[in-house]
mmCIF file of C-alpha atoms in Angstrom:
data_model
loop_
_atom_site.group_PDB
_atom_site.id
_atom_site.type_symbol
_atom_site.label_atom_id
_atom_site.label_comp_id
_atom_site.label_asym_id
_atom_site.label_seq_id
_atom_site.Cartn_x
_atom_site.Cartn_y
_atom_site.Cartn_z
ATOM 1 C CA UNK W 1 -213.360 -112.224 44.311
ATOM 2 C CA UNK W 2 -210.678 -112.532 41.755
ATOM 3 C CA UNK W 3 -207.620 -109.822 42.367
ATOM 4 C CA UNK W 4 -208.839 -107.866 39.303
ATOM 5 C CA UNK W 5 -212.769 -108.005 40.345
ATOM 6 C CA UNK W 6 -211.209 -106.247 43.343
ATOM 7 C CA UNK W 7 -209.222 -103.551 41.164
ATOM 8 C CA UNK W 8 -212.162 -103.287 39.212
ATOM 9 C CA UNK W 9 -214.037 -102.518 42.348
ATOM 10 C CA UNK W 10 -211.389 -100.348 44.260
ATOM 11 C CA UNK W 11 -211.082 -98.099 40.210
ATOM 12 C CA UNK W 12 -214.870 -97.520 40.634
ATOM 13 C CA UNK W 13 -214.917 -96.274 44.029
ATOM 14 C CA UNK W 14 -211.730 -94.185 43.456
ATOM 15 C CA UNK W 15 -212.547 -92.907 40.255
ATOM 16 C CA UNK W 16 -214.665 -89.698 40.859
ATOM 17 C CA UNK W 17 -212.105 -88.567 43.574
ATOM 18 C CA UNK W 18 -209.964 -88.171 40.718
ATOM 19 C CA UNK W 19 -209.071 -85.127 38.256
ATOM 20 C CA UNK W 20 -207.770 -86.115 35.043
ATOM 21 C CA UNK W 21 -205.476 -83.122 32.966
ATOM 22 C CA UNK W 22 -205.002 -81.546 36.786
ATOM 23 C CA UNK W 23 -201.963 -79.278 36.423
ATOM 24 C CA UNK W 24 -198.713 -81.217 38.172
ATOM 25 C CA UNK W 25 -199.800 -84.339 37.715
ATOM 26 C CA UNK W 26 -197.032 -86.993 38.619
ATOM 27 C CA UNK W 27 -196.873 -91.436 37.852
ATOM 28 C CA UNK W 28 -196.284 -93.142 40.712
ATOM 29 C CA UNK W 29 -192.567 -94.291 40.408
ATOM 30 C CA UNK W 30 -193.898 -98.343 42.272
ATOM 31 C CA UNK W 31 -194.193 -101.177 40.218
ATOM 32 C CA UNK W 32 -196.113 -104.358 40.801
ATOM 33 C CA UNK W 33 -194.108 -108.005 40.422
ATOM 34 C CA UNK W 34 -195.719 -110.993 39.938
ATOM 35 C CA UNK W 35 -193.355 -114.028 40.992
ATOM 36 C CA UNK W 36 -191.680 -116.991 38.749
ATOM 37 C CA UNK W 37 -194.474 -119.525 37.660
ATOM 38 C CA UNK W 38 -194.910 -121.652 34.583
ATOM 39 C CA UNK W 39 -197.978 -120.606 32.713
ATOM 40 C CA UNK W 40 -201.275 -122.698 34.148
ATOM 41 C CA UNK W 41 -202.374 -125.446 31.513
ATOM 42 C CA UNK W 42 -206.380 -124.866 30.888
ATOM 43 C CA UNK W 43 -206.451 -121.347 31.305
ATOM 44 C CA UNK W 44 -203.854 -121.630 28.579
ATOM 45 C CA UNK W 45 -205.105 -123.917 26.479
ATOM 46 C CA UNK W 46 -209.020 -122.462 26.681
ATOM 47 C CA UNK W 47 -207.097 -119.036 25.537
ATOM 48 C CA UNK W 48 -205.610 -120.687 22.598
ATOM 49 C CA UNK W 49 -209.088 -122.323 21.913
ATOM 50 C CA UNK W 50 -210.874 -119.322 22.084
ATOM 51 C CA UNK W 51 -207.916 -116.646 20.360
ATOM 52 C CA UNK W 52 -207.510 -119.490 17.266
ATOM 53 C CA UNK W 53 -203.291 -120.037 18.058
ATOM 54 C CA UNK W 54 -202.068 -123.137 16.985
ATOM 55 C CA UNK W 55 -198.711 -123.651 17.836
ATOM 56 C CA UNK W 56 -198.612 -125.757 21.414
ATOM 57 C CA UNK W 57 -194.646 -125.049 22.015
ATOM 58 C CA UNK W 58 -194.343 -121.623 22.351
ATOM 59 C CA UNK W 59 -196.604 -119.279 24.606
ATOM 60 C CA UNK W 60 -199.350 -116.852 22.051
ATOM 61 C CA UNK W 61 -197.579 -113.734 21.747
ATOM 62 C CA UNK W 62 -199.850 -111.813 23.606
ATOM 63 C CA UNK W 63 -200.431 -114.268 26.658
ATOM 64 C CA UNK W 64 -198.141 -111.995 28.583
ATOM 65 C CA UNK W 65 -200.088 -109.735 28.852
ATOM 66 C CA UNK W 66 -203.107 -111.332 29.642
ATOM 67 C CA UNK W 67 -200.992 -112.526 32.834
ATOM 68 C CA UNK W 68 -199.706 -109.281 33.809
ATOM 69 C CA UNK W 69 -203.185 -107.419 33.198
ATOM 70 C CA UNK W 70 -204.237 -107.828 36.931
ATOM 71 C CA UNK W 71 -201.073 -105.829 38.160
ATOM 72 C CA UNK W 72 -201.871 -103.065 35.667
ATOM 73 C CA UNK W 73 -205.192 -103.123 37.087
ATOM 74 C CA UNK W 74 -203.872 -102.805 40.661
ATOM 75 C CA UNK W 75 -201.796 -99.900 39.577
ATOM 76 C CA UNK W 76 -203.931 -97.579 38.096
ATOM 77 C CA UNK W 77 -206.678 -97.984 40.768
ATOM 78 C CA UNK W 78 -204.006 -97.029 43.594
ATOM 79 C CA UNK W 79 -204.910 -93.661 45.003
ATOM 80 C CA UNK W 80 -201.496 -92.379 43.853
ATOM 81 C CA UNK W 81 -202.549 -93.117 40.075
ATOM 82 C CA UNK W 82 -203.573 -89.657 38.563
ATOM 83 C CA UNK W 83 -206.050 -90.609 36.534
ATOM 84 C CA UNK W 84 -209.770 -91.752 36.620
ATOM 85 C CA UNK W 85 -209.789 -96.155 35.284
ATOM 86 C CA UNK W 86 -212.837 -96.237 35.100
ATOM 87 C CA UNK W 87 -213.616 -94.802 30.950
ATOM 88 C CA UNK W 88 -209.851 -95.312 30.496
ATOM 89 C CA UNK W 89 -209.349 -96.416 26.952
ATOM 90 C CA UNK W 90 -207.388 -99.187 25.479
ATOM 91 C CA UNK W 91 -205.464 -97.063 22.182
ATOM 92 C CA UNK W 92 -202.408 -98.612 21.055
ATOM 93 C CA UNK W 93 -200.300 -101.881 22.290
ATOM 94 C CA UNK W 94 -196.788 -102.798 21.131
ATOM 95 C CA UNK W 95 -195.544 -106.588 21.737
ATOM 96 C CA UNK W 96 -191.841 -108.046 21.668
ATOM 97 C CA UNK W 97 -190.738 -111.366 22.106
ATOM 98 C CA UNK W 98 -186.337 -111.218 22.306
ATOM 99 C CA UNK W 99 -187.329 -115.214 22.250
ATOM 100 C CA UNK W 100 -190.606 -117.202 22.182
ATOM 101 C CA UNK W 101 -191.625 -118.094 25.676
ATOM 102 C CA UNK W 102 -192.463 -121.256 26.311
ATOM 103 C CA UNK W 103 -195.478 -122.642 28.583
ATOM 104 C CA UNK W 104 -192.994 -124.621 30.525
ATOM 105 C CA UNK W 105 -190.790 -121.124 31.455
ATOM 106 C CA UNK W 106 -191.093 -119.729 35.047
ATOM 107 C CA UNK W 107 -191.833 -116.086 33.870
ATOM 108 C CA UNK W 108 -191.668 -113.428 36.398
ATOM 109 C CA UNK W 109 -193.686 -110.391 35.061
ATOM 110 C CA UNK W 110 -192.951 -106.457 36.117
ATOM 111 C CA UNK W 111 -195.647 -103.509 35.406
ATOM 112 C CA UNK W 112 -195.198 -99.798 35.773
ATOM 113 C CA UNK W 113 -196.520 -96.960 34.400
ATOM 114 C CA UNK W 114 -193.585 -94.658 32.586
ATOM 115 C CA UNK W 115 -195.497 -91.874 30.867
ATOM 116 C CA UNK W 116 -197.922 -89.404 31.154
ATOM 117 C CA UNK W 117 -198.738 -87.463 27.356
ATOM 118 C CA UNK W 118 -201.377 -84.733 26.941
ATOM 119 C CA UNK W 119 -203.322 -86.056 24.005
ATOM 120 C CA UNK W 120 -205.795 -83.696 21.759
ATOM 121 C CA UNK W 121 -208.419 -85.526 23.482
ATOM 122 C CA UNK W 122 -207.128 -85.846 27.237
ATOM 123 C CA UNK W 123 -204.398 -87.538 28.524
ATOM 124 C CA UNK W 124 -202.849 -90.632 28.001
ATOM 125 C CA UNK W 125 -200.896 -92.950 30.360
ATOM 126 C CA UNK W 126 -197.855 -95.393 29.009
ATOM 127 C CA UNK W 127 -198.199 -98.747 31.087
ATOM 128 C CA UNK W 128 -194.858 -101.569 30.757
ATOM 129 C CA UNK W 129 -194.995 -105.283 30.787
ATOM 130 C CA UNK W 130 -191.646 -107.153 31.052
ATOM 131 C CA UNK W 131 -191.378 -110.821 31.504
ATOM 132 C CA UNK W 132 -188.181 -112.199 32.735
ATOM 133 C CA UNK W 133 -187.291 -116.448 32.645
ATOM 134 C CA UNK W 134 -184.055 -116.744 34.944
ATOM 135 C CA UNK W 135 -183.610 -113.219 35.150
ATOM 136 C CA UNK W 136 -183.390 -112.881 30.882
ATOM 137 C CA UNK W 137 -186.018 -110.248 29.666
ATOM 138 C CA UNK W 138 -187.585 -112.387 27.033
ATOM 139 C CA UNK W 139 -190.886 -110.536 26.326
ATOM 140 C CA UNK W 140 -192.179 -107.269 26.841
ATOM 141 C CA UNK W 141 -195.474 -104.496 26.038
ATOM 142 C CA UNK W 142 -196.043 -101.030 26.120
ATOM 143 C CA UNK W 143 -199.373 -99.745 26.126
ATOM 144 C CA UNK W 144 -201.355 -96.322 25.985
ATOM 145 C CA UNK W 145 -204.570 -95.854 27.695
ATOM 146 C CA UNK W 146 -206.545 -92.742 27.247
ATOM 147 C CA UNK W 147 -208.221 -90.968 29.758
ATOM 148 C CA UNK W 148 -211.168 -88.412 28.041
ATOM 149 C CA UNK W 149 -211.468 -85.055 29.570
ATOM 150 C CA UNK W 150 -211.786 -81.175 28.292
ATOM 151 C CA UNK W 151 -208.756 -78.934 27.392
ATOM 152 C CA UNK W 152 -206.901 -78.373 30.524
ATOM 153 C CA UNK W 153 -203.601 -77.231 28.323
ATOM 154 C CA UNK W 154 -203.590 -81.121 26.812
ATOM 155 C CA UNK W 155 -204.530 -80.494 22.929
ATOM 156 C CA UNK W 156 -203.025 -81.294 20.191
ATOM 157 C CA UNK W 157 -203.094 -84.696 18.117
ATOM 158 C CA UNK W 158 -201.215 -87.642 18.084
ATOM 159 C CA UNK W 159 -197.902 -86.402 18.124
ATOM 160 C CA UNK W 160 -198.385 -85.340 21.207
ATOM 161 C CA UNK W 161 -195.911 -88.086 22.116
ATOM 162 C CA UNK W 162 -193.293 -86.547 19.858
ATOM 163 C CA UNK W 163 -193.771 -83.041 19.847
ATOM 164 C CA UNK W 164 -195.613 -82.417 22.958
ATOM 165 C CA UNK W 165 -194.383 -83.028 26.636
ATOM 166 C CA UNK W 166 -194.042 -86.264 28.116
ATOM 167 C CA UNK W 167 -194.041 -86.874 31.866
ATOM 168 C CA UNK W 168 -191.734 -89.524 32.919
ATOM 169 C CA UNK W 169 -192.959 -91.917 36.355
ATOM 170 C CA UNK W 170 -192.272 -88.909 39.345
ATOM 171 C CA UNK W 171 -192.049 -86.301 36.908
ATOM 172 C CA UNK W 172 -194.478 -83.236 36.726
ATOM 173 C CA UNK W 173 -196.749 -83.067 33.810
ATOM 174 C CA UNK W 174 -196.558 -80.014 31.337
ATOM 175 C CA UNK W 175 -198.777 -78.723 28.551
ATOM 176 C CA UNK W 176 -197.956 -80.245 25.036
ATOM 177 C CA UNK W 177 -197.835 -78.364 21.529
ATOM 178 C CA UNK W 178 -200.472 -77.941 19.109
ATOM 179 C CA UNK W 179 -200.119 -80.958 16.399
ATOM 180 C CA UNK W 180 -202.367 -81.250 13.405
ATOM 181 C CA UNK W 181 -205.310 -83.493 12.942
ATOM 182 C CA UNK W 182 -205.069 -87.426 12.942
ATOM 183 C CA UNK W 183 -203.457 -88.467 9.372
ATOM 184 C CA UNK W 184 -205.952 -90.499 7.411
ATOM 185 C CA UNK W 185 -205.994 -94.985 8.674
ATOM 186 C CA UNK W 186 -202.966 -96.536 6.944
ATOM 187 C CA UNK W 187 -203.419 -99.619 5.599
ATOM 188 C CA UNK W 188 -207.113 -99.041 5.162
ATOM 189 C CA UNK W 189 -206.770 -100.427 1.195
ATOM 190 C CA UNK W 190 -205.559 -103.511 2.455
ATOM 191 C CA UNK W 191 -206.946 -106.645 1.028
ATOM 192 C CA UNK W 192 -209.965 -108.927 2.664
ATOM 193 C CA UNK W 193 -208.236 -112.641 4.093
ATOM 194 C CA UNK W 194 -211.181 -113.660 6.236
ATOM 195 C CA UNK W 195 -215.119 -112.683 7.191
ATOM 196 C CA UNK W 196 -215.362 -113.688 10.745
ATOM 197 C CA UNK W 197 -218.986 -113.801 13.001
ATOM 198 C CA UNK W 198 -218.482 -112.834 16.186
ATOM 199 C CA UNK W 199 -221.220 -113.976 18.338
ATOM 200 C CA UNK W 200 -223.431 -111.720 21.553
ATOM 201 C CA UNK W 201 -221.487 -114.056 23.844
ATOM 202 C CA UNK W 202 -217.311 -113.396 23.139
ATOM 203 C CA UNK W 203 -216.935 -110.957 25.737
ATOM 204 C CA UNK W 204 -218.138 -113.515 28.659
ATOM 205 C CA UNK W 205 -216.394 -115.877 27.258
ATOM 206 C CA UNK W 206 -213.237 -114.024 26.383
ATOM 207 C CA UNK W 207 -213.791 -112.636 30.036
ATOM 208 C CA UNK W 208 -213.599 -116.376 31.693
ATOM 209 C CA UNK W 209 -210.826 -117.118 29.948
ATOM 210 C CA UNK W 210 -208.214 -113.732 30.476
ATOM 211 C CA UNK W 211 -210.080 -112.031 33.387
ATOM 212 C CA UNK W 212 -211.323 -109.223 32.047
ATOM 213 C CA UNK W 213 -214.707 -109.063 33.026
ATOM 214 C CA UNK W 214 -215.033 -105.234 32.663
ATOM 215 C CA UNK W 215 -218.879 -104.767 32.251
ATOM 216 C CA UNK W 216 -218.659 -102.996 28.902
ATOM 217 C CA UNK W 217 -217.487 -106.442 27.555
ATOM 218 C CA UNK W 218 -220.375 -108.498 29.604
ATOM 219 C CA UNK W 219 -224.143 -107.674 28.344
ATOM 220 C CA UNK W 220 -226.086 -104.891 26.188
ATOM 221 C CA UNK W 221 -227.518 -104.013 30.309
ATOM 222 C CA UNK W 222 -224.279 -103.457 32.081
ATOM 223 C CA UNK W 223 -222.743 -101.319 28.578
ATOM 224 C CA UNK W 224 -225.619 -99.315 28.492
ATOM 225 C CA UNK W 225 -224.342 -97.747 32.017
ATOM 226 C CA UNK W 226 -221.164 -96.703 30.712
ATOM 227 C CA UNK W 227 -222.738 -95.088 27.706
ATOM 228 C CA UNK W 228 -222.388 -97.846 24.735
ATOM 229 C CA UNK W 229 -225.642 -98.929 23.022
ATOM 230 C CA UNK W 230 -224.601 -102.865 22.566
ATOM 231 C CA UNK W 231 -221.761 -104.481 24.741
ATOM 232 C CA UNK W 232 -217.892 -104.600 23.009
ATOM 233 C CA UNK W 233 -215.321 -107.150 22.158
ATOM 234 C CA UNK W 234 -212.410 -106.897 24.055
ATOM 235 C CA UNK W 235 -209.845 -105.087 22.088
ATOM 236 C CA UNK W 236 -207.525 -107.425 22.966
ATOM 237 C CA UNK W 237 -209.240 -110.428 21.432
ATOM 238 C CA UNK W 238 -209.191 -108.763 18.317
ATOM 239 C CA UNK W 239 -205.521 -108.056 18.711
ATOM 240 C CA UNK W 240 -204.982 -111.516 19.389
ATOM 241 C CA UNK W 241 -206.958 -113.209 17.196
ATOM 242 C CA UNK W 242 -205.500 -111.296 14.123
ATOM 243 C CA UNK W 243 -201.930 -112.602 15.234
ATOM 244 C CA UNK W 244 -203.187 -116.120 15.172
ATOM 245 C CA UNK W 245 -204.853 -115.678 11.909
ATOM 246 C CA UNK W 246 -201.022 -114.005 10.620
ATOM 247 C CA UNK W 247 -199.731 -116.772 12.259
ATOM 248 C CA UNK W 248 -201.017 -119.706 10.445
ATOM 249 C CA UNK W 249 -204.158 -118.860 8.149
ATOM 250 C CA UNK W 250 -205.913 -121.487 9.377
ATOM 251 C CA UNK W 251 -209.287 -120.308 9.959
ATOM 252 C CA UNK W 252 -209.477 -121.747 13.484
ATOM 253 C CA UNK W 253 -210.753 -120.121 16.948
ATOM 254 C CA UNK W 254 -213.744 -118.275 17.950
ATOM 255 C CA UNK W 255 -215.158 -115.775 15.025
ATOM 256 C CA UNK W 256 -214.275 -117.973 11.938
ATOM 257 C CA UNK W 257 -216.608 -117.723 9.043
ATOM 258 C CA UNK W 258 -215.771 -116.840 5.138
ATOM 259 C CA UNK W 259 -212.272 -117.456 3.812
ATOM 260 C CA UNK W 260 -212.173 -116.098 0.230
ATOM 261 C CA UNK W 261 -212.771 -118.721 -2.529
ATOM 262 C CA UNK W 262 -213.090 -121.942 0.438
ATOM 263 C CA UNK W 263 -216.736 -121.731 2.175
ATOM 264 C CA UNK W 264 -217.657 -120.614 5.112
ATOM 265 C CA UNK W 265 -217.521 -122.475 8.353
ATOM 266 C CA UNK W 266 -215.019 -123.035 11.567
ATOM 267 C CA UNK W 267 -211.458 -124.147 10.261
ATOM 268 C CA UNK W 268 -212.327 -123.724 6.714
ATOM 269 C CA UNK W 269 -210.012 -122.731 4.339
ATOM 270 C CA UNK W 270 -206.284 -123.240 5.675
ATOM 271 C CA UNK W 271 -203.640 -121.363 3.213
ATOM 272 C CA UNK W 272 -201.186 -122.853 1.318
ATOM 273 C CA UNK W 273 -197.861 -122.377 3.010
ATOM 274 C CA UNK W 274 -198.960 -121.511 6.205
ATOM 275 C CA UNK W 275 -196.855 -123.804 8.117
ATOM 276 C CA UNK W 276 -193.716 -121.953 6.338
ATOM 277 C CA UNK W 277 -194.411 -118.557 7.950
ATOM 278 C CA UNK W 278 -192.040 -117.476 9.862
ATOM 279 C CA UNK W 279 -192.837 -116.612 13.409
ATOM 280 C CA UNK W 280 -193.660 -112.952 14.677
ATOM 281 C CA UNK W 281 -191.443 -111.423 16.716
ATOM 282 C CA UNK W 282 -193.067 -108.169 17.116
ATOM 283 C CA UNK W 283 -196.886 -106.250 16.718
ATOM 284 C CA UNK W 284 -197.857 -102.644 16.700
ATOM 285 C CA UNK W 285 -201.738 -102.447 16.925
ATOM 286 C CA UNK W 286 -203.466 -99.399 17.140
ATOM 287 C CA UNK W 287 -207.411 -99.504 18.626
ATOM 288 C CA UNK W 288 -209.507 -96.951 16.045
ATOM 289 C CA UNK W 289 -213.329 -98.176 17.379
ATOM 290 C CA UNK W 290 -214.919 -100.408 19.343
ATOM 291 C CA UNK W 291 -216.850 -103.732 18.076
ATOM 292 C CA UNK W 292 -220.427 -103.728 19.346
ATOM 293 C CA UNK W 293 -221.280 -107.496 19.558
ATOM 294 C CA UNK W 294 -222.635 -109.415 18.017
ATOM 295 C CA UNK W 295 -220.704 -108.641 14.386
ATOM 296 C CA UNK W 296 -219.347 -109.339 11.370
ATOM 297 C CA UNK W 297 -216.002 -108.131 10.639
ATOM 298 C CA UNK W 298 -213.483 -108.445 7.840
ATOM 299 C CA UNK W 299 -209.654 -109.072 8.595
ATOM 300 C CA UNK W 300 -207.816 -108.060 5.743
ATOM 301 C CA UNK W 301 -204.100 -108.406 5.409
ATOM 302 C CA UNK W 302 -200.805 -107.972 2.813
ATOM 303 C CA UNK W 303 -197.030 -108.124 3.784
ATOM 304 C CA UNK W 304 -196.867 -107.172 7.400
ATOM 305 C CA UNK W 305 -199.925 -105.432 7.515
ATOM 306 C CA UNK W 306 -202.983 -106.009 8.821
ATOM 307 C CA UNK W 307 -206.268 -104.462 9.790
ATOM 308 C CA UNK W 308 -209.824 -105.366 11.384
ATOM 309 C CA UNK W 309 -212.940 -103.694 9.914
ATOM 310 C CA UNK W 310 -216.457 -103.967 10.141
ATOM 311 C CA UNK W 311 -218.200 -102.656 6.637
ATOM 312 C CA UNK W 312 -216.426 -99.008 5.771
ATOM 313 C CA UNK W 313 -215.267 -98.942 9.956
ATOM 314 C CA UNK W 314 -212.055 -99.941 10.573
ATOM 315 C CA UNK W 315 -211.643 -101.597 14.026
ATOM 316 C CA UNK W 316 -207.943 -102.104 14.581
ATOM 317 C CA UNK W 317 -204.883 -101.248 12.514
ATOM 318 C CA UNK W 318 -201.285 -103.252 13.050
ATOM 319 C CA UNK W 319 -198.120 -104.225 11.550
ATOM 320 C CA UNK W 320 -195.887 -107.387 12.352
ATOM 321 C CA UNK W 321 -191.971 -108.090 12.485
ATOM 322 C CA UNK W 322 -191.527 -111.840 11.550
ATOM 323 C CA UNK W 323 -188.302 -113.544 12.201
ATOM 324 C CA UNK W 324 -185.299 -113.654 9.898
#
């Protein structure tokens, strides 16, 4: 068993020992180090294949992640962790690169958990990435995961993590303020790029590829357990595969299909002036629903904005910082 089947495993027997919203909650202040290594070459490349990037010199932006996931995993199912993983929720990611990483660089990756924020709908949890090369920070990602549970002094929206109180790793959590309802989707106006089909099978095989083989991502069967009627797309495929599609344009990966004006088919339609993009340093995606596979879904994109709908549903919102 892989070390995340056995996170996976250790979060479901752990889970219903745990109390999410529980007055005094505290982070655990450890973090989990995963030593120097160059990146492995097929895992790599069958991540590439699958994601759609392109560009063979520099590691895809949110690889990185994908590395450091098991550690995350093997934090939040320690018994020190306050809240439940299992029904934790995936609801925002931000990604830097100071410099492009490189296959060839002997990252060491870092994860810890640095805040705990009542959120209108439970409580969220702030987990760190940081990969070093030679002891340089060249990449790192914050991300929020929610954990669902009634009012236990947690309401208010999502400024909780402005206005309300945020509990630092070893620091007691706090009720937060009242904040007004979610502000309508920005970006939702956003012009259609591409109409990709995303067939019953990504999650298994975005699983083999990254690890993640979280049942709700597996088979209609296993999501029906957890309470969703068909079986998701990871979240952070569709991250991931939006970059590569900002990245180049060229219509290549898993879930091609329609370009605008070119056809329909895998690799059709590559845009004029892709190769003259320059390269993004930085995303902010936020996750607004899940994808039920299989789908259809519309990325849609202008300046450094970008979204992921399916029909009038909008998936995944994000903006990008390109280099200078």
């Amino acid at each position: 068993m892989t070390a995340l089947g056995v996170s996976l495993l250790r979060g479901a027997v752990t889970s219903p020992f745990k109390r999410a919203g529980g007055p005094g909650a505290t982070l655990p202040t450890g973090r989990a180090v995963l030593p120097a290594a160059p990146a492995a070459p097929a895992p790599l490349a069958a991540y590439r294949t699958l994601c759609g990037f392109t560009d063979p010199e520099t590691l895809p932006l949110t690889y990185p992640h994908v590395l450091g996931f098991p550690l995350a995993m093997r934090l939040m199912t320690e018994r020190s962790f306050p809240l439940p993983v299992l029904g934790l929720v995936h609801t925002w990611i931000e990604i830097t690169a100071h410099r492009p990483p490189r296959p060839e660089d002997r990252l060491e990756l870092t994860v810890y958990a640095t805040e705990l924020t009542p959120h209108r709908r439970g409580t969220e949890v702030t987990m760190v990435t940081e990969a070093r090369c030679a002891g340089e920070t060249v990449w790192e990602s914050r991300s929020g995961y929610l954990s669902r549970h009634g009012a236990s002094g947690a309401t208010g929206g999502t400024a909780a993590r402005s206005r309300g109180a945020i509990v630092r790793a070893g620091a007691p959590a706090v009720a937060a303020e009242a904040a007004p309802p979610d502000a309508p989707t920005a970006g939702a106006g956003l012009p259609a790029v591409a109409e990709w089909r995303l067939p019953g099978d990504l999650g298994r095989r975005y699983g083999a590829v990254s690890g993640d083989r979280n049942p709700i991502h597996l088979h209609p069967l296993t999501a029906r357990l957890f309470g969703f009627p068909r079986h998701l797309a990871h979240g952070m495929w569709t991250v991931a595969r939006c970059l590569a599609e900002a990245e180049t344009g060229a219509g290549t990966g898993t879930g091609t299909g329609t370009r605008p004006g070119t056809g329909t088919g895998a690799g059709a339609g590559t845009e004029t002036g892709a190769k003259d993009r320059a390269r993004i340093r930085s995303v902010r995606a936020e996750f607004k629903a899940p994808v039920l596979l299989p789908a259809t879904v519309t990325y849609a994109a202008a300046g450094d904005a970008f979204l992921l709908r399916g029909g009038d549903r909008v998936h995944l919102t994000g903006t990008v910082v390109r280099e200078r």
